[in-house]
Amino acid sequence: MGAKAGPPELQVLGTLAVLWLGGVTLIYLLWQGPCPPTRGQLHPEEGPARPQDCGSGPASEPLGGEAQQQQPDACRLVLVESSPQDMPFASGSPSAQPLAQAWLQLLDAAQESVHIASYYWSLTGSDIGVQDPSSQPGEALLQKLQQTLDRNVSLAVATSHPTLARNSTDLKMLAARGAQVRYVPMGHLTRGVLHSKFWVVDGRHVYLGSANMDWRSLTQVKELGAVISNCSRLARDLEKTFQTYWVLGAPKAVLPKHWPHNFSSHINHFQPLRAHFDGVPTTAYFSASPPQLCPHGRTRDLDALLMVMREARQFIYASVMDYFPTTRFSHPARYWPVLDNALREVAFDRHVQVRLLVSCGLNTDPRMRPYLQSLQAFSNPAANISVDVKVFIVPVGNHSNIPFSRVNHSKFMVTEKAAYIGTSNWSEDYFSSTSGVGLVVSQRPPGAGPGVSTVQQQLRQLFERDWSSRYAVGLDRQAQDCTWKG
């Protein structure tokens, strides 16, 4: 005969205890998330070597080790840009740090980990069948990435699938050195692409901007971004967005109905990071798109843009590659005037000066022109409504052998109160189905300190340089084929 059963109450309590323990275990496993593995793990699907907090970082050890974690933040922001070769500005014009230099410096500084989110990779001229000396900076960057791996620094890459760069071997080469790569099927998940472009280094430094991991972004395309260094609170917040891509790049991944708590952000429009950047009082936060990739607390990218616009009282200067108050990649196209209406509203209601600089290149969709003309026509100086639109044309010159280049690819906006630097073009798809990120920064001028300017002032100077240059052309003078007349 078997042992006697215990009292019914004890049996029930025992059953409940087992169920409770199982539930806690399941929740724990979900919250860990499949973080990027360490260099010793060669297969992303194997998962991490031991439990770790995705909100803290990718490695099984704390990011940068205990010594680095205890270092106090000394946040610093530097604007970076690429100017196409053979497109000089007037002597004495303001400029930002060269992007190629900034990327190499970030890799030199890396001690533990480099995480990169990028639409696609094409760092060598051979990727597109072009032999041109302007590909050298991209090839040098690829070599530096290999050297970084050789220093036992982990590299994790999240990129879009399928890729535009079908002939590129960059990621295969890096994976052979130990890099971890995940291809995120955004088309399947959200009907968009992974269009974000950012780095997180050692959980302390970040890059965010318009540049893809493409050699043309360093020498043939006009780009703008920002590097924030020694700022772990912001870096670890952006890392959470990287983690959303990483888990969605796992085999058979699905979009969660609710993201686990450790993906949540506590830095946003309503509660930005407050710090001193080089002694300048600063607020900053990151935004993201599409909504499905915005865990609790993350400001949506479209909302960030709209709030920066609505808080302006003097001017809004914006530089973007494409401007469509419609969808671009859905058929039939739908009207989507959200950003267009916001610009008209602030110009009409508060008499904010609006300037919009839009790219015009050989691959520019001519259907954009009527929308720009409509916005320009809204201007009415007699009613104190100031809306001006120009197109920026990069001269092709003797670079016609390089496809999909010679274009202004920047995506930024500046007002007297804030700077916005993003990765998305201005049409509906980039905010509803395609992944992107934005950085919103606001600085107050310090009480003293000659020569110190806010990021708004610096970005405004770069915009005004572009706006007043010979490459910025009014709509009435724009060539229909976007060729530069000199």
CSV table of C-alpha atoms in Angstrom, one decimal:
chain,number,residue,atom,x,y,z
A,1,MET,CA,0.0,0.0,0.0
A,2,GLY,CA,1.1,3.5,-0.7
A,3,ALA,CA,1.7,6.2,1.9
A,4,LYS,CA,-1.3,8.0,3.2
A,5,ALA,CA,-2.3,11.3,1.6
A,6,GLY,CA,-2.0,14.4,3.8
A,7,PRO,CA,-4.8,16.6,4.8
A,8,PRO,CA,-6.6,18.3,1.7
A,9,GLU,CA,-5.5,21.7,2.8
A,10,LEU,CA,-1.8,20.7,2.7
A,11,GLN,CA,-2.3,19.1,-0.7
A,12,VAL,CA,-3.8,22.3,-2.1
A,13,LEU,CA,-1.0,24.4,-0.5
A,14,GLY,CA,1.6,22.1,-2.0
A,15,THR,CA,0.1,22.3,-5.4
A,16,LEU,CA,-0.1,26.1,-5.2
A,17,ALA,CA,3.5,26.3,-4.1
A,18,VAL,CA,4.6,24.3,-7.2
A,19,LEU,CA,2.6,26.5,-9.5
A,20,TRP,CA,3.9,29.6,-7.9
A,21,LEU,CA,7.5,28.5,-8.3
A,22,GLY,CA,7.0,27.6,-11.9
A,23,GLY,CA,5.4,30.9,-12.7
A,24,VAL,CA,8.3,32.9,-11.0
A,25,THR,CA,10.8,30.8,-13.0
A,26,LEU,CA,9.0,31.6,-16.3
A,27,ILE,CA,8.8,35.3,-15.6
A,28,TYR,CA,12.5,35.3,-14.7
A,29,LEU,CA,13.5,33.6,-17.9
A,30,LEU,CA,11.4,36.0,-20.0
A,31,TRP,CA,12.8,39.1,-18.3
A,32,GLN,CA,16.4,38.0,-18.9
A,33,GLY,CA,16.0,38.3,-22.7
A,34,PRO,CA,18.5,36.8,-25.1
A,35,CYS,CA,21.2,39.5,-24.8
A,36,PRO,CA,24.1,39.6,-27.2
A,37,PRO,CA,26.6,36.9,-26.2
A,38,THR,CA,30.2,37.2,-25.2
A,39,ARG,CA,33.0,36.6,-27.7
A,40,GLY,CA,33.1,33.0,-26.5
A,41,GLN,CA,29.7,32.2,-27.9
A,42,LEU,CA,29.8,31.8,-31.6
A,43,HIS,CA,26.2,31.1,-32.2
A,44,PRO,CA,23.6,33.7,-31.3
A,45,GLU,CA,20.9,31.1,-31.0
A,46,GLU,CA,22.7,29.5,-28.1
A,47,GLY,CA,21.8,32.4,-25.8
A,48,PRO,CA,23.9,33.9,-23.1
A,49,ALA,CA,26.3,31.9,-21.0
A,50,ARG,CA,24.6,32.9,-17.8
A,51,PRO,CA,21.7,35.2,-16.8
A,52,GLN,CA,22.3,38.9,-17.3
A,53,ASP,CA,20.3,42.1,-17.3
A,54,CYS,CA,19.7,43.3,-20.8
A,55,GLY,CA,19.1,46.8,-19.4
A,56,SER,CA,22.7,46.8,-18.2
A,57,GLY,CA,24.5,45.5,-21.1
A,58,PRO,CA,25.4,42.6,-23.5
A,59,ALA,CA,28.2,40.8,-21.8
A,60,SER,CA,28.0,38.3,-19.0
A,61,GLU,CA,30.2,40.7,-16.9
A,62,PRO,CA,29.1,44.2,-16.1
A,63,LEU,CA,29.8,46.6,-19.0
A,64,GLY,CA,33.4,47.7,-18.8
A,65,GLY,CA,34.0,45.9,-15.6
A,66,GLU,CA,33.5,47.1,-12.1
A,67,ALA,CA,36.1,49.9,-12.3
A,68,GLN,CA,34.3,51.5,-15.3
A,69,GLN,CA,30.9,51.1,-13.8
A,70,GLN,CA,32.0,53.2,-10.8
A,71,GLN,CA,33.4,56.0,-13.0
A,72,PRO,CA,31.1,59.1,-12.7
A,73,ASP,CA,29.6,60.4,-15.9
A,74,ALA,CA,31.2,63.3,-17.5
A,75,CYS,CA,28.9,63.6,-20.5
A,76,ARG,CA,30.1,65.4,-23.6
A,77,LEU,CA,28.4,65.9,-27.0
A,78,VAL,CA,30.1,66.5,-30.3
A,79,LEU,CA,28.4,67.0,-33.6
A,80,VAL,CA,29.9,65.0,-36.4
A,81,GLU,CA,29.4,65.2,-40.2
A,82,SER,CA,30.5,64.0,-43.6
A,83,SER,CA,30.9,66.4,-46.5
A,84,PRO,CA,31.1,64.9,-50.0
A,85,GLN,CA,34.4,65.2,-51.7
A,86,ASP,CA,34.7,68.2,-54.1
A,87,MET,CA,31.9,70.1,-52.4
A,88,PRO,CA,33.7,72.9,-50.6
A,89,PHE,CA,32.0,75.5,-48.4
A,90,ALA,CA,33.1,79.1,-48.2
A,91,SER,CA,36.3,79.8,-46.4
A,92,GLY,CA,35.7,80.3,-42.6
A,93,SER,CA,32.4,78.3,-42.6
A,94,PRO,CA,31.6,76.4,-39.5
A,95,SER,CA,32.1,72.6,-39.5
A,96,ALA,CA,31.6,69.6,-37.3
A,97,GLN,CA,34.1,66.8,-36.5
A,98,PRO,CA,34.6,64.5,-39.5
A,99,LEU,CA,32.5,61.4,-39.1
A,100,ALA,CA,35.2,59.0,-40.2
A,101,GLN,CA,37.5,60.3,-37.5
A,102,ALA,CA,34.8,60.1,-34.8
A,103,TRP,CA,34.1,56.4,-35.7
A,104,LEU,CA,37.7,55.5,-35.5
A,105,GLN,CA,38.1,57.2,-32.1
A,106,LEU,CA,35.1,55.3,-30.7
A,107,LEU,CA,36.7,52.0,-31.8
A,108,ASP,CA,40.0,53.1,-30.2
A,109,ALA,CA,38.2,53.8,-27.0
A,110,ALA,CA,36.3,50.5,-26.9
A,111,GLN,CA,37.5,48.2,-24.1
A,112,GLU,CA,34.6,45.7,-23.7
A,113,SER,CA,31.9,45.9,-26.3
A,114,VAL,CA,30.7,47.6,-29.5
A,115,HIS,CA,27.0,47.3,-30.5
A,116,ILE,CA,26.0,48.7,-33.9
A,117,ALA,CA,22.5,49.0,-35.4
A,118,SER,CA,22.6,49.8,-39.1
A,119,TYR,CA,20.3,49.4,-42.2
A,120,TYR,CA,23.0,47.7,-44.2
A,121,TRP,CA,26.8,47.3,-44.5
A,122,SER,CA,28.9,48.2,-47.6
A,123,LEU,CA,32.4,49.4,-46.5
A,124,THR,CA,34.4,48.5,-49.6
A,125,GLY,CA,34.3,49.6,-53.1
A,126,SER,CA,34.2,46.1,-54.4
A,127,ASP,CA,30.8,45.6,-52.7
A,128,ILE,CA,29.3,47.7,-55.5
A,129,GLY,CA,31.9,47.0,-58.2
A,130,VAL,CA,33.5,50.4,-58.0
A,131,GLN,CA,37.2,51.1,-57.8
A,132,ASP,CA,37.6,54.6,-56.4
A,133,PRO,CA,40.0,56.1,-54.0
A,134,SER,CA,37.2,57.6,-52.0
A,135,SER,CA,36.3,54.1,-50.7
A,136,GLN,CA,39.5,54.1,-48.6
A,137,PRO,CA,38.0,55.5,-45.4
A,138,GLY,CA,35.4,52.8,-45.4
A,139,GLU,CA,37.9,50.1,-45.9
A,140,ALA,CA,40.0,51.5,-43.1
A,141,LEU,CA,37.0,51.4,-40.8
A,142,LEU,CA,36.4,47.8,-41.7
A,143,GLN,CA,40.1,47.0,-40.9
A,144,LYS,CA,39.7,48.9,-37.6
A,145,LEU,CA,36.7,46.8,-36.7
A,146,GLN,CA,38.7,43.6,-37.3
A,147,GLN,CA,41.5,45.0,-35.1
A,148,THR,CA,39.0,45.8,-32.4
A,149,LEU,CA,37.8,42.2,-32.4
A,150,ASP,CA,41.4,41.0,-32.3
A,151,ARG,CA,41.7,43.1,-29.0
A,152,ASN,CA,39.1,40.8,-27.5
A,153,VAL,CA,36.4,43.5,-27.7
A,154,SER,CA,33.0,42.0,-28.5
A,155,LEU,CA,31.1,43.2,-31.5
A,156,ALA,CA,27.3,42.7,-31.9
A,157,VAL,CA,25.5,43.9,-35.0
A,158,ALA,CA,21.8,44.2,-35.7
A,159,THR,CA,21.0,44.8,-39.3
A,160,SER,CA,18.0,44.7,-41.6
A,161,HIS,CA,16.9,41.6,-43.5
A,162,PRO,CA,16.8,41.3,-46.4
A,163,THR,CA,19.7,43.6,-47.1
A,164,LEU,CA,20.3,46.2,-49.9
A,165,ALA,CA,24.0,45.2,-50.0
A,166,ARG,CA,23.6,41.8,-51.4
A,167,ASN,CA,27.2,41.5,-52.6
A,168,SER,CA,28.8,42.8,-49.4
A,169,THR,CA,31.0,40.4,-47.4
A,170,ASP,CA,31.7,42.8,-44.5
A,171,LEU,CA,29.6,41.0,-41.9
A,172,LYS,CA,30.7,37.5,-43.0
A,173,MET,CA,34.3,38.7,-42.6
A,174,LEU,CA,33.6,40.2,-39.1
A,175,ALA,CA,31.6,37.1,-38.1
A,176,ALA,CA,34.6,34.9,-39.0
A,177,ARG,CA,36.6,37.0,-36.5
A,178,GLY,CA,34.0,36.4,-33.7
A,179,ALA,CA,31.5,39.2,-34.3
A,180,GLN,CA,27.8,38.3,-33.5
A,181,VAL,CA,25.4,39.3,-36.2
A,182,ARG,CA,21.6,39.2,-36.2
A,183,TYR,CA,19.5,39.9,-39.2
A,184,VAL,CA,16.2,41.4,-38.2
A,185,PRO,CA,13.2,40.6,-40.5
A,186,MET,CA,11.4,43.9,-40.0
A,187,GLY,CA,9.4,43.3,-43.2
A,188,HIS,CA,7.9,40.2,-41.6
A,189,LEU,CA,7.5,41.8,-38.2
A,190,THR,CA,6.3,45.4,-38.9
A,191,ARG,CA,6.2,45.6,-42.8
A,192,GLY,CA,9.1,48.0,-42.7
A,193,VAL,CA,12.9,47.8,-42.5
A,194,LEU,CA,15.5,48.3,-39.7
A,195,HIS,CA,16.6,51.9,-40.7
A,196,SER,CA,18.3,52.9,-37.4
A,197,LYS,CA,21.9,53.9,-37.4
A,198,PHE,CA,23.6,54.0,-34.0
A,199,TRP,CA,26.5,52.7,-32.0
A,200,VAL,CA,26.7,51.9,-28.2
A,201,VAL,CA,30.3,51.4,-27.0
A,202,ASP,CA,31.1,50.0,-23.6
A,203,GLY,CA,27.8,51.2,-22.3
A,204,ARG,CA,29.3,54.7,-22.0
A,205,HIS,CA,29.6,56.2,-25.5
A,206,VAL,CA,27.1,56.4,-28.3
A,207,TYR,CA,26.9,57.6,-31.9
A,208,LEU,CA,23.6,58.4,-33.6
A,209,GLY,CA,23.0,59.9,-37.0
A,210,SER,CA,22.0,59.6,-40.6
A,211,ALA,CA,25.1,57.6,-41.8
A,212,ASN,CA,24.8,54.0,-42.8
A,213,MET,CA,27.8,51.6,-42.5
A,214,ASP,CA,28.7,52.5,-46.1
A,215,TRP,CA,31.9,53.9,-47.4
A,216,ARG,CA,29.9,56.4,-49.4
A,217,SER,CA,28.6,57.9,-46.1
A,218,LEU,CA,32.2,59.0,-45.3
A,219,THR,CA,33.2,60.6,-48.6
A,220,GLN,CA,30.3,60.8,-51.1
A,221,VAL,CA,27.2,61.5,-49.1
A,222,LYS,CA,26.4,64.4,-46.8
A,223,GLU,CA,25.6,63.1,-43.3
A,224,LEU,CA,25.1,64.5,-39.8
A,225,GLY,CA,25.1,62.9,-36.4
A,226,ALA,CA,26.3,63.2,-32.8
A,227,VAL,CA,28.7,61.4,-30.5
A,228,ILE,CA,28.0,61.4,-26.8
A,229,SER,CA,30.9,60.2,-24.7
A,230,ASN,CA,31.3,59.2,-21.0
A,231,CYS,CA,27.5,59.2,-20.5
A,232,SER,CA,26.5,55.8,-19.2
A,233,ARG,CA,22.9,56.7,-18.3
A,234,LEU,CA,22.2,57.7,-21.9
A,235,ALA,CA,24.2,54.9,-23.4
A,236,ARG,CA,22.5,52.3,-21.4
A,237,ASP,CA,19.1,53.7,-22.3
A,238,LEU,CA,19.9,53.5,-26.1
A,239,GLU,CA,21.2,50.0,-25.4
A,240,LYS,CA,17.7,49.0,-24.6
A,241,THR,CA,16.6,49.9,-28.1
A,242,PHE,CA,19.4,47.8,-29.5
A,243,GLN,CA,18.2,45.0,-27.3
A,244,THR,CA,14.7,45.2,-29.0
A,245,TYR,CA,16.4,44.6,-32.3
A,246,TRP,CA,18.6,41.8,-30.9
A,247,VAL,CA,15.7,39.7,-29.6
A,248,LEU,CA,13.7,40.2,-32.8
A,249,GLY,CA,16.7,38.9,-34.7
A,250,ALA,CA,16.6,35.5,-32.9
A,251,PRO,CA,15.2,32.5,-34.8
A,252,LYS,CA,11.3,32.4,-34.9
A,253,ALA,CA,11.1,35.7,-32.9
A,254,VAL,CA,7.7,37.4,-32.7
A,255,LEU,CA,6.8,40.9,-31.5
A,256,PRO,CA,5.8,40.7,-27.9
A,257,LYS,CA,2.4,42.2,-27.0
A,258,HIS,CA,4.1,43.8,-24.0
A,259,TRP,CA,7.8,44.2,-23.7
A,260,PRO,CA,9.3,42.9,-20.5
A,261,HIS,CA,10.0,45.5,-17.8
A,262,ASN,CA,13.8,45.6,-18.3
A,263,PHE,CA,13.3,47.0,-21.8
A,264,SER,CA,11.4,50.0,-20.3
A,265,SER,CA,12.9,53.5,-20.4
A,266,HIS,CA,13.0,55.9,-17.6
A,267,ILE,CA,14.4,58.7,-19.8
A,268,ASN,CA,12.0,60.4,-22.1
A,269,HIS,CA,10.3,63.6,-23.0
A,270,PHE,CA,8.6,63.9,-19.7
A,271,GLN,CA,11.6,62.8,-17.7
A,272,PRO,CA,14.7,63.6,-19.7
A,273,LEU,CA,18.3,63.0,-18.5
A,274,ARG,CA,19.4,66.2,-16.7
A,275,ALA,CA,23.2,66.7,-16.5
A,276,HIS,CA,26.0,69.1,-17.3
A,277,PHE,CA,27.7,68.4,-20.6
A,278,ASP,CA,31.1,70.1,-20.5
A,279,GLY,CA,29.6,72.4,-17.8
A,280,VAL,CA,26.5,73.3,-19.9
A,281,PRO,CA,23.1,72.5,-18.3
A,282,THR,CA,21.6,69.9,-20.6
A,283,THR,CA,18.4,67.8,-21.0
A,284,ALA,CA,18.5,64.8,-23.4
A,285,TYR,CA,16.5,61.7,-24.3
A,286,PHE,CA,16.2,59.2,-27.1
A,287,SER,CA,13.0,58.4,-29.1
A,288,ALA,CA,12.2,55.4,-31.3
A,289,SER,CA,9.9,54.1,-34.0
A,290,PRO,CA,7.7,52.3,-34.9
A,291,PRO,CA,5.3,52.2,-31.9
A,292,GLN,CA,5.7,48.4,-31.7
A,293,LEU,CA,9.3,48.9,-30.8
A,294,CYS,CA,8.6,51.4,-28.1
A,295,PRO,CA,8.5,49.6,-24.7
A,296,HIS,CA,7.0,51.4,-21.7
A,297,GLY,CA,8.4,54.8,-21.1
A,298,ARG,CA,10.0,55.2,-24.6
A,299,THR,CA,9.0,58.4,-26.4
A,300,ARG,CA,7.8,57.7,-29.9
A,301,ASP,CA,9.9,59.3,-32.6
A,302,LEU,CA,7.0,61.1,-34.3
A,303,ASP,CA,5.9,62.5,-30.9
A,304,ALA,CA,9.5,63.8,-30.2
A,305,LEU,CA,9.5,65.7,-33.5
A,306,LEU,CA,6.0,67.2,-32.9
A,307,MET,CA,6.9,68.2,-29.4
A,308,VAL,CA,10.1,70.0,-30.5
A,309,MET,CA,8.1,71.8,-33.2
A,310,ARG,CA,5.3,72.8,-30.9
A,311,GLU,CA,7.7,74.2,-28.2
A,312,ALA,CA,9.4,76.5,-30.7
A,313,ARG,CA,8.7,80.2,-30.4
A,314,GLN,CA,11.2,81.7,-32.8
A,315,PHE,CA,12.3,79.4,-35.5
A,316,ILE,CA,12.3,75.8,-36.9
A,317,TYR,CA,15.1,74.9,-39.3
A,318,ALA,CA,14.9,71.3,-40.6
A,319,SER,CA,17.2,69.4,-43.0
A,320,VAL,CA,15.9,66.1,-44.4
A,321,MET,CA,16.5,63.9,-47.5
A,322,ASP,CA,12.8,63.2,-48.3
A,323,TYR,CA,9.6,65.1,-47.4
A,324,PHE,CA,6.3,63.5,-48.2
A,325,PRO,CA,3.0,64.2,-46.4
A,326,THR,CA,2.0,60.7,-47.6
A,327,THR,CA,3.0,57.1,-47.3
A,328,ARG,CA,5.9,56.1,-49.6
A,329,PHE,CA,5.9,52.4,-49.6
A,330,SER,CA,2.3,51.3,-49.3
A,331,HIS,CA,0.0,50.9,-52.3
A,332,PRO,CA,-2.1,52.8,-52.9
A,333,ALA,CA,-0.5,55.7,-51.1
A,334,ARG,CA,-2.3,57.4,-48.3
A,335,TYR,CA,-2.4,61.1,-47.3
A,336,TRP,CA,-0.5,61.8,-44.1
A,337,PRO,CA,-0.2,65.5,-43.3
A,338,VAL,CA,0.9,65.2,-39.7
A,339,LEU,CA,4.4,66.9,-39.9
A,340,ASP,CA,3.3,69.2,-42.7
A,341,ASN,CA,0.3,70.4,-40.7
A,342,ALA,CA,2.5,70.9,-37.6
A,343,LEU,CA,4.9,73.2,-39.6
A,344,ARG,CA,2.0,75.2,-41.0
A,345,GLU,CA,0.4,75.5,-37.5
A,346,VAL,CA,3.4,76.9,-35.7
A,347,ALA,CA,4.0,79.3,-38.7
A,348,PHE,CA,0.4,80.5,-38.6
A,349,ASP,CA,-0.5,80.5,-34.9
A,350,ARG,CA,2.8,81.6,-33.4
A,351,HIS,CA,4.6,83.2,-36.3
A,352,VAL,CA,7.5,80.9,-36.0
A,353,GLN,CA,10.0,81.2,-38.9
A,354,VAL,CA,10.1,77.9,-40.7
A,355,ARG,CA,12.9,76.9,-43.1
A,356,LEU,CA,13.0,73.5,-44.7
A,357,LEU,CA,16.0,72.2,-46.6
A,358,VAL,CA,15.3,69.0,-48.6
A,359,SER,CA,17.7,67.0,-50.7
A,360,CYS,CA,17.6,66.9,-54.4
A,361,GLY,CA,19.7,64.3,-56.2
A,362,LEU,CA,19.7,62.0,-59.2
A,363,ASN,CA,17.5,59.4,-57.4
A,364,THR,CA,15.1,62.0,-55.8
A,365,ASP,CA,11.4,61.1,-56.4
A,366,PRO,CA,10.0,64.0,-58.6
A,367,ARG,CA,6.6,63.5,-56.9
A,368,MET,CA,8.0,65.3,-53.9
A,369,ARG,CA,8.2,68.7,-55.6
A,370,PRO,CA,4.4,69.6,-55.5
A,371,TYR,CA,4.3,69.1,-51.8
A,372,LEU,CA,7.3,71.4,-51.3
A,373,GLN,CA,5.7,74.0,-53.5
A,374,SER,CA,2.5,73.8,-51.5
A,375,LEU,CA,4.3,74.3,-48.2
A,376,GLN,CA,6.3,77.3,-49.7
A,377,ALA,CA,3.0,78.8,-51.0
A,378,PHE,CA,1.7,78.9,-47.4
A,379,SER,CA,4.2,81.7,-46.6
A,380,ASN,CA,2.5,85.1,-46.4
A,381,PRO,CA,4.9,87.9,-45.2
A,382,ALA,CA,2.0,90.4,-45.0
A,383,ALA,CA,0.4,88.1,-42.3
A,384,ASN,CA,3.8,87.5,-40.6
A,385,ILE,CA,3.8,83.9,-41.9
A,386,SER,CA,7.3,82.9,-42.8
A,387,VAL,CA,7.8,79.5,-44.5
A,388,ASP,CA,10.8,79.0,-46.9
A,389,VAL,CA,11.8,75.9,-48.7
A,390,LYS,CA,15.0,75.1,-50.6
A,391,VAL,CA,16.6,72.0,-52.1
A,392,PHE,CA,20.2,71.1,-51.5
A,393,ILE,CA,22.0,69.8,-54.6
A,394,VAL,CA,25.4,68.0,-54.2
A,395,PRO,CA,27.4,68.5,-57.4
A,396,VAL,CA,28.1,65.2,-59.1
A,397,GLY,CA,31.3,66.4,-60.8
A,398,ASN,CA,33.6,63.5,-61.8
A,399,HIS,CA,31.9,61.1,-59.4
A,400,SER,CA,29.2,59.9,-61.7
A,401,ASN,CA,30.6,56.3,-61.6
A,402,ILE,CA,29.5,55.9,-57.9
A,403,PRO,CA,25.8,55.0,-57.7
A,404,PHE,CA,23.4,56.2,-55.0
A,405,SER,CA,25.8,59.0,-53.8
A,406,ARG,CA,26.2,62.8,-54.1
A,407,VAL,CA,23.1,63.5,-51.9
A,408,ASN,CA,22.3,65.3,-48.6
A,409,HIS,CA,21.2,62.4,-46.4
A,410,SER,CA,21.0,64.4,-43.1
A,411,LYS,CA,17.9,64.2,-40.9
A,412,PHE,CA,17.9,66.9,-38.2
A,413,MET,CA,15.9,69.8,-36.9
A,414,VAL,CA,16.9,72.7,-34.6
A,415,THR,CA,14.9,75.4,-32.8
A,416,GLU,CA,16.0,78.1,-30.3
A,417,LYS,CA,15.1,75.6,-27.6
A,418,ALA,CA,16.2,72.1,-28.8
A,419,ALA,CA,18.1,70.1,-31.3
A,420,TYR,CA,16.7,66.9,-32.9
A,421,ILE,CA,19.0,64.5,-34.7
A,422,GLY,CA,17.4,61.4,-36.2
A,423,THR,CA,17.6,58.6,-38.7
A,424,SER,CA,14.3,58.8,-40.5
A,425,ASN,CA,13.0,60.6,-43.5
A,426,TRP,CA,9.8,62.6,-43.2
A,427,SER,CA,7.0,60.4,-44.5
A,428,GLU,CA,4.5,58.2,-42.7
A,429,ASP,CA,6.2,54.8,-43.2
A,430,TYR,CA,9.3,55.8,-41.3
A,431,PHE,CA,7.2,56.4,-38.1
A,432,SER,CA,4.6,53.6,-38.4
A,433,SER,CA,6.4,50.5,-39.6
A,434,THR,CA,10.2,51.2,-40.0
A,435,SER,CA,12.6,51.3,-37.1
A,436,GLY,CA,14.4,54.6,-36.4
A,437,VAL,CA,15.8,56.5,-33.5
A,438,GLY,CA,16.1,60.2,-32.6
A,439,LEU,CA,18.0,62.2,-30.1
A,440,VAL,CA,16.5,65.4,-28.5
A,441,VAL,CA,18.9,67.7,-26.7
A,442,SER,CA,18.3,71.0,-25.1
A,443,GLN,CA,21.0,73.2,-23.5
A,444,ARG,CA,20.9,76.4,-21.6
A,445,PRO,CA,23.7,78.9,-22.1
A,446,PRO,CA,26.0,78.9,-19.1
A,447,GLY,CA,26.2,82.0,-17.1
A,448,ALA,CA,29.8,82.6,-18.0
A,449,GLY,CA,32.5,81.0,-20.1
A,450,PRO,CA,33.3,82.8,-23.4
A,451,GLY,CA,33.5,80.5,-26.5
A,452,VAL,CA,31.0,78.0,-25.1
A,453,SER,CA,28.0,77.5,-27.3
A,454,THR,CA,24.9,75.3,-26.9
A,455,VAL,CA,24.2,72.4,-29.2
A,456,GLN,CA,21.3,74.4,-30.6
A,457,GLN,CA,23.6,77.2,-31.6
A,458,GLN,CA,26.1,74.8,-33.1
A,459,LEU,CA,23.4,73.0,-35.2
A,460,ARG,CA,21.8,76.2,-36.2
A,461,GLN,CA,25.2,77.4,-37.5
A,462,LEU,CA,25.6,74.3,-39.6
A,463,PHE,CA,22.1,74.6,-41.0
A,464,GLU,CA,22.7,78.3,-41.9
A,465,ARG,CA,25.9,77.4,-43.6
A,466,ASP,CA,24.1,74.9,-45.8
A,467,TRP,CA,21.1,77.2,-46.3
A,468,SER,CA,23.2,80.1,-47.5
A,469,SER,CA,25.6,78.0,-49.5
A,470,ARG,CA,25.6,77.9,-53.3
A,471,TYR,CA,24.3,74.3,-53.1
A,472,ALA,CA,21.0,75.4,-51.6
A,473,VAL,CA,18.6,76.4,-54.4
A,474,GLY,CA,15.1,78.0,-54.2
A,475,LEU,CA,12.3,76.0,-55.7
A,476,ASP,CA,11.9,78.6,-58.5
A,477,ARG,CA,15.5,77.9,-59.5
A,478,GLN,CA,15.5,74.1,-59.0
A,479,ALA,CA,16.4,72.1,-62.1
A,480,GLN,CA,13.8,69.4,-62.7
A,481,ASP,CA,16.5,66.7,-62.8
A,482,CYS,CA,18.3,68.0,-59.7
A,483,THR,CA,21.5,68.7,-61.5
A,484,TRP,CA,23.7,71.5,-60.0
A,485,LYS,CA,24.2,74.4,-62.3
A,486,GLY,CA,26.9,76.1,-60.3
